[in-house]
PDB file of C-alpha atoms in Angstrom:
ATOM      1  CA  UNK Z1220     132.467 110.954  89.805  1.00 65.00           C
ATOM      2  CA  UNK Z1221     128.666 110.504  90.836  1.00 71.00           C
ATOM      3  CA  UNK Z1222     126.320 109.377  88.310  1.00 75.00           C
ATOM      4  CA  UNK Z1223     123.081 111.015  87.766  1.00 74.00           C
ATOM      5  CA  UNK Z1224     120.201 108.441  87.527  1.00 78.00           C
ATOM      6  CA  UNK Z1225     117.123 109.738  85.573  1.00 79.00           C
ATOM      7  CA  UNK Z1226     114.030 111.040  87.143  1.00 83.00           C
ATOM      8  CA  UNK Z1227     111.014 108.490  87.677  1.00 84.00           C
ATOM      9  CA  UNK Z1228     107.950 108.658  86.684  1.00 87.00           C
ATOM     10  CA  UNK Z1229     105.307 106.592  88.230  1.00 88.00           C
ATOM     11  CA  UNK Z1230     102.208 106.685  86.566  1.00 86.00           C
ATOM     12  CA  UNK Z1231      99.841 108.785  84.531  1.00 89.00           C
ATOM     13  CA  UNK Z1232      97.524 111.373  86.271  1.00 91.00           C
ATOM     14  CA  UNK Z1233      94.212 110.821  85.449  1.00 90.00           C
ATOM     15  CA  UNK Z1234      91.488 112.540  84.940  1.00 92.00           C
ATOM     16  CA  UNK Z1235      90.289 114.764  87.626  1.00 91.00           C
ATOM     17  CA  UNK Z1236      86.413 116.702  87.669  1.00 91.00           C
ATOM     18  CA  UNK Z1237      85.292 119.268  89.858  1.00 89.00           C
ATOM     19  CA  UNK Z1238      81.816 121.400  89.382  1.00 88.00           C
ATOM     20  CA  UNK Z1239      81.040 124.402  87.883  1.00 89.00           C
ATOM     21  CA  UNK Z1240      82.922 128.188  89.513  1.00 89.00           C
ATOM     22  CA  UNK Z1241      84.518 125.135  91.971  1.00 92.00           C
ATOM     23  CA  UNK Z1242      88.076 126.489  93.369  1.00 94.00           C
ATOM     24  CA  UNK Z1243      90.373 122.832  93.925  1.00 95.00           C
ATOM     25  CA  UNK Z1244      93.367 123.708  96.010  1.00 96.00           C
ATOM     26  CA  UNK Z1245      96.045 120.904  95.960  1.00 96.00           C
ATOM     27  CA  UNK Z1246      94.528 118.292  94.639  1.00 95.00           C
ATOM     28  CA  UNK Z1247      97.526 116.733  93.158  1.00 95.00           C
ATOM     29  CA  UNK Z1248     100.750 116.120  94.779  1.00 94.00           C
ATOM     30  CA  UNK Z1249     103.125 115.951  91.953  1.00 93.00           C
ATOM     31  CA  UNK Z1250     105.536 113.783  94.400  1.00 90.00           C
ATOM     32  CA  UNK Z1251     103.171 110.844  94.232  1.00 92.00           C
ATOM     33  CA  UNK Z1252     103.836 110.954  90.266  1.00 92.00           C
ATOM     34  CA  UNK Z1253     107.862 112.096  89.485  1.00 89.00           C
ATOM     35  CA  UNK Z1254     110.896 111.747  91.863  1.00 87.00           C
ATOM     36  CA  UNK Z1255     114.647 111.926  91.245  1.00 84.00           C
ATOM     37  CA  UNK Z1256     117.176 110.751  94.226  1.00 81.00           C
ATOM     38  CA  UNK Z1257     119.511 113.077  92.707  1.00 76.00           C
ATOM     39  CA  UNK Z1258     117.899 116.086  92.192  1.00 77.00           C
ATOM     40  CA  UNK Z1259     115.501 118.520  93.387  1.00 80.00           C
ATOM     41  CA  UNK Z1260     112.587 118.776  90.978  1.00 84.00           C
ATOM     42  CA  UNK Z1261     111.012 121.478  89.765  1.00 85.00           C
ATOM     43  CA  UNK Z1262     107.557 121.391  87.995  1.00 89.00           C
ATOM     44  CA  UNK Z1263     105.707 123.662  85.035  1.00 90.00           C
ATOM     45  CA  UNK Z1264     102.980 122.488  82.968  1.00 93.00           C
ATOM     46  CA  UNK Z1265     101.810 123.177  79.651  1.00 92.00           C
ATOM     47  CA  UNK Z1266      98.168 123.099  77.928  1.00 93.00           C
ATOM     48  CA  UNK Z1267      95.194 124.909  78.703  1.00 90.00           C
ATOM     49  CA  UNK Z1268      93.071 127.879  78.540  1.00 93.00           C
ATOM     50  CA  UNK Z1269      94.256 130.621  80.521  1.00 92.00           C
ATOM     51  CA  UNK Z1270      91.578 132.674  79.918  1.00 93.00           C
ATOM     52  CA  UNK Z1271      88.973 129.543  81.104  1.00 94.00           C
ATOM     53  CA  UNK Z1272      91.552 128.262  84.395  1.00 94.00           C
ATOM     54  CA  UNK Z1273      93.998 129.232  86.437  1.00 95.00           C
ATOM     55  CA  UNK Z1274      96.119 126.530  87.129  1.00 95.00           C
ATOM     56  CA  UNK Z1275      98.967 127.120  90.100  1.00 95.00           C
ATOM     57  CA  UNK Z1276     101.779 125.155  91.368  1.00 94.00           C
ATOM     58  CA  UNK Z1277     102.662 125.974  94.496  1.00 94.00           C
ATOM     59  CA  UNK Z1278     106.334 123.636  95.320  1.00 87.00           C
ATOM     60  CA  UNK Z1279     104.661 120.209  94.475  1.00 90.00           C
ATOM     61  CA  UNK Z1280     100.823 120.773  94.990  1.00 95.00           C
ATOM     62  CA  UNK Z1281      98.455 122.042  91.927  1.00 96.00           C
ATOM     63  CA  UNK Z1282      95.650 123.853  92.324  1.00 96.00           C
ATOM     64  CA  UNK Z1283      92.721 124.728  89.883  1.00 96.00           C
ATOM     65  CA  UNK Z1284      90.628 127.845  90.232  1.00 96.00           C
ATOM     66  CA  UNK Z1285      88.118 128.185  86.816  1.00 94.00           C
ATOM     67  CA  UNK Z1286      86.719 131.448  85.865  1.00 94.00           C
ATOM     68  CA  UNK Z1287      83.062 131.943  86.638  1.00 94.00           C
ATOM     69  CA  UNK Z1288      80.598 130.066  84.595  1.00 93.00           C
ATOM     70  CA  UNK Z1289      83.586 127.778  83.110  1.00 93.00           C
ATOM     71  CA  UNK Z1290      82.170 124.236  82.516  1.00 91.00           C
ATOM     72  CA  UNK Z1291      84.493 122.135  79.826  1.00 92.00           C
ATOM     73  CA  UNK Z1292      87.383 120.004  79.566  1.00 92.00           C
ATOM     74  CA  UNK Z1293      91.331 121.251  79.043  1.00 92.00           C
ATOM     75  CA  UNK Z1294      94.383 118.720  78.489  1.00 93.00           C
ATOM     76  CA  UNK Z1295      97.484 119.654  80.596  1.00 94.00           C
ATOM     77  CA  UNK Z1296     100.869 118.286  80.511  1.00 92.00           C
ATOM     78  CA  UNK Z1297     103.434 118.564  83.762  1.00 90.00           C
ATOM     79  CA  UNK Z1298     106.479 119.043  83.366  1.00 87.00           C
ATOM     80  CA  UNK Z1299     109.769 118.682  85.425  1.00 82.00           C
ATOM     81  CA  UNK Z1300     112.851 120.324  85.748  1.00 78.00           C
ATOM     82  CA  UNK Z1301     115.719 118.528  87.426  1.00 74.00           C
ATOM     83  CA  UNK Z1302     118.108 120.667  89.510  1.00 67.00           C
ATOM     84  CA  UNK Z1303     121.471 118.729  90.369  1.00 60.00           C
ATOM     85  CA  UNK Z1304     122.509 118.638  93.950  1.00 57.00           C
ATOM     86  CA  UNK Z1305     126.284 119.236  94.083  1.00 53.00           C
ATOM     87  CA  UNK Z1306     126.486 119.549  90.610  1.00 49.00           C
ATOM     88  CA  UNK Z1307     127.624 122.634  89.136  1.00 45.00           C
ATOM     89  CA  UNK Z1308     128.101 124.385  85.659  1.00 44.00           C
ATOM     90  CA  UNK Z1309     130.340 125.319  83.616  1.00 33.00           C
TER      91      UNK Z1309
END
């Protein structure tokens, strides 16, 4: 029976800035930060203002898009999801 080794995380992402009614299309790769030989990660992410940011993951990249006028800070937390390869359930 295979054994599933835990996901890896490699390193805290830091802060990132970007100017005022500034669109930032994937401007982090969440593969240079989590991986899993095992599995096939997926991502979310929690925190934030919805109504100041959009925030998109699109497969591994995140984007930021921030409503007109937004200036400020906002605290977000990735998170994965690990899908087993062969694996199923029961």
């Amino acid at each position: 029976m295979p054994v599933n080794d835990a996901p890896q995380f490699s390193g805290e992402i830091g802060n990132l800035s970007f100017g005022e009614d500034n669109d930032v299309e994937n401007v982090i790769n969440l593969d240079d930060y989590f991986s899993d030989i095992d599995s096939n990660l997926t991502f979310k992410f929690t925190g934030g203002d919805s109504k100041k940011m959009r925030i998109e993951i699109n497969g591994r990249e995140v984007s930021f898009y921030p409503m007109n006028n937004y200036a400020g800070t906002q605290e977000i937390y990735f998170v994965l999801r690990v899908n087993l390869k062969g694996h199923k359930r029961s």
